[in-house]
Coordinates of C-alpha atoms in Angstrom, one line a residue:
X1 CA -14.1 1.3 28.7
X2 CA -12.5 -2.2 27.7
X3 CA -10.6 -1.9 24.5
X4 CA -11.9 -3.0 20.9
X5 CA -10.8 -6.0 19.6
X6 CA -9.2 -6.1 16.5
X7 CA -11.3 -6.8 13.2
X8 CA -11.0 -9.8 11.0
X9 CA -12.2 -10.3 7.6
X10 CA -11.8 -14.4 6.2
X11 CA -11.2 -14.6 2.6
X12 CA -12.7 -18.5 1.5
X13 CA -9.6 -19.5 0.3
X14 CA -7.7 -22.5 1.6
X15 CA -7.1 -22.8 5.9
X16 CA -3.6 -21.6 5.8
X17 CA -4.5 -18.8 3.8
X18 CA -7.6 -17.9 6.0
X19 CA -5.4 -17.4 8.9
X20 CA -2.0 -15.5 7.3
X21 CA -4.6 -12.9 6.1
X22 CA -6.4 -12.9 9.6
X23 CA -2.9 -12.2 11.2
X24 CA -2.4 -9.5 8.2
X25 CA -5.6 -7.6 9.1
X26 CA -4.7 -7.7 12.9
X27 CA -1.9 -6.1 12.5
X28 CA -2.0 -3.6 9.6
X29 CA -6.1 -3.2 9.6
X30 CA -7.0 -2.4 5.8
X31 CA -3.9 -0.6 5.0
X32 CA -2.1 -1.2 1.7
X33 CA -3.4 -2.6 -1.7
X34 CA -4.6 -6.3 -2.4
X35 CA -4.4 -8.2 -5.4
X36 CA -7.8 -9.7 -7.4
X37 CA -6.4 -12.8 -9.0
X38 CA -9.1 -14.7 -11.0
X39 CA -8.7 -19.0 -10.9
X40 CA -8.7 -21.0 -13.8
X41 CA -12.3 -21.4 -14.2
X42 CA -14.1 -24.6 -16.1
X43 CA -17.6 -23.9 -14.7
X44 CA -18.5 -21.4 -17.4
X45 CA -17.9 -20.6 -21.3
X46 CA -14.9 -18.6 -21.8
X47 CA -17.2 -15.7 -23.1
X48 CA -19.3 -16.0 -20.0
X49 CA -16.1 -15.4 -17.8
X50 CA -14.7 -12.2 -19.8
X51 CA -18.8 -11.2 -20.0
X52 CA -18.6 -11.6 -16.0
X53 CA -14.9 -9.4 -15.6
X54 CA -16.7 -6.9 -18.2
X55 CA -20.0 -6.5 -15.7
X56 CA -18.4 -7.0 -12.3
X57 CA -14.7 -6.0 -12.1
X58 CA -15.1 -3.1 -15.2
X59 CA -12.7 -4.6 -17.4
X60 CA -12.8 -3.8 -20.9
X61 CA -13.7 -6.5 -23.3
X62 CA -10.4 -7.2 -24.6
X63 CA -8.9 -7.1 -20.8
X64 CA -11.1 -9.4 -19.8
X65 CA -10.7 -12.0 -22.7
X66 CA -6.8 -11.5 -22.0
X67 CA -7.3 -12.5 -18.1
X68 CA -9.2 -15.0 -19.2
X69 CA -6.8 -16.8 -21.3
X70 CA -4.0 -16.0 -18.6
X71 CA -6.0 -17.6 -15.9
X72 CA -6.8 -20.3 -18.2
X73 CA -2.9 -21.2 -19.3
X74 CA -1.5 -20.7 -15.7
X75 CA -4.3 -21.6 -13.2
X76 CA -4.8 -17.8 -12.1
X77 CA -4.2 -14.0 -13.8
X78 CA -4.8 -10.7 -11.8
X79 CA -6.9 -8.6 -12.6
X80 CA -6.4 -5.0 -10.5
X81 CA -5.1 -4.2 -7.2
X82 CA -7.7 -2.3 -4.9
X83 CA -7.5 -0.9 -1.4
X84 CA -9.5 -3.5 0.9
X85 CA -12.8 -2.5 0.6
X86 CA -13.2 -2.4 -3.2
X87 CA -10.8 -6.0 -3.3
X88 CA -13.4 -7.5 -1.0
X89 CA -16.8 -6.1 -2.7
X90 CA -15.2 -7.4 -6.4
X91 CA -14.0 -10.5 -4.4
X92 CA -17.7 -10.9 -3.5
X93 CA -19.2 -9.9 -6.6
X94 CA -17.0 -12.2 -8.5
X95 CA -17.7 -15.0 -6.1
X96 CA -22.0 -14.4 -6.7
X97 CA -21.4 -15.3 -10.1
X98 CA -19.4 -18.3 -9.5
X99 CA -16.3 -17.2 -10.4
X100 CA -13.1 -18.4 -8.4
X101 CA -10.4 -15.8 -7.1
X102 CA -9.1 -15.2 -4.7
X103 CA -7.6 -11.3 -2.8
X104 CA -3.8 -11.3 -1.6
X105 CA -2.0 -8.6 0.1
X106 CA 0.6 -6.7 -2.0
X107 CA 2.0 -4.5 0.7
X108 CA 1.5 -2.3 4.0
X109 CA 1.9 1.9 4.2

């Protein structure tokens, strides 16, 4: 029986990043936390992105409004760190409702 190759998950971020985090997963699998960081967003109301942190990412109200402003000062604020499989289903949650962020490796057990 031929051996499995190793799984990738892409993260739509920029090409460079695509690939460093294709390398990470190859090597470490989903080991380790990764950090939610939210962009600076001018698609939506400020209320509408703290209302979006409250619903998606379970932020409390004044958590979210803080991130919010964060992002909004210096282009990005996170917002948790997650083992892989909750990052990537808030990733893609955040992403359904238009929200940039992106999910970046802290460290490796």
């Amino acid at each position: 029986m031929a051996p499995e190759a190793p799984t990738t998950t892409t993260i739509k971020t920029n090409e460079n990043k695509n690939i460093e985090k294709k390398k990470l997963r190859d090597d470490h699998g989903d080991a380790g936390l990764w950090e939610i960081r939210i962009l600076d967003n001018d698609h939506h109301f400020d209320y509408q992105v703290a209302e979006i942190l409250v619903k998606v990412a379970n932020l409390s109200e004044l958590q979210a409004f803080r991130a919010m402003r964060t992002a909004e000062k210096n282009g990005s604020c996170s917002i948790g760190e997650y083992d892989y499989e909750m990052a990537e289903h808030y990733v893609g949650a955040l992403k359904d409702h238009h929200l940039g962020c992106e999910m970046n490796p802290l460290g490796f057990q």
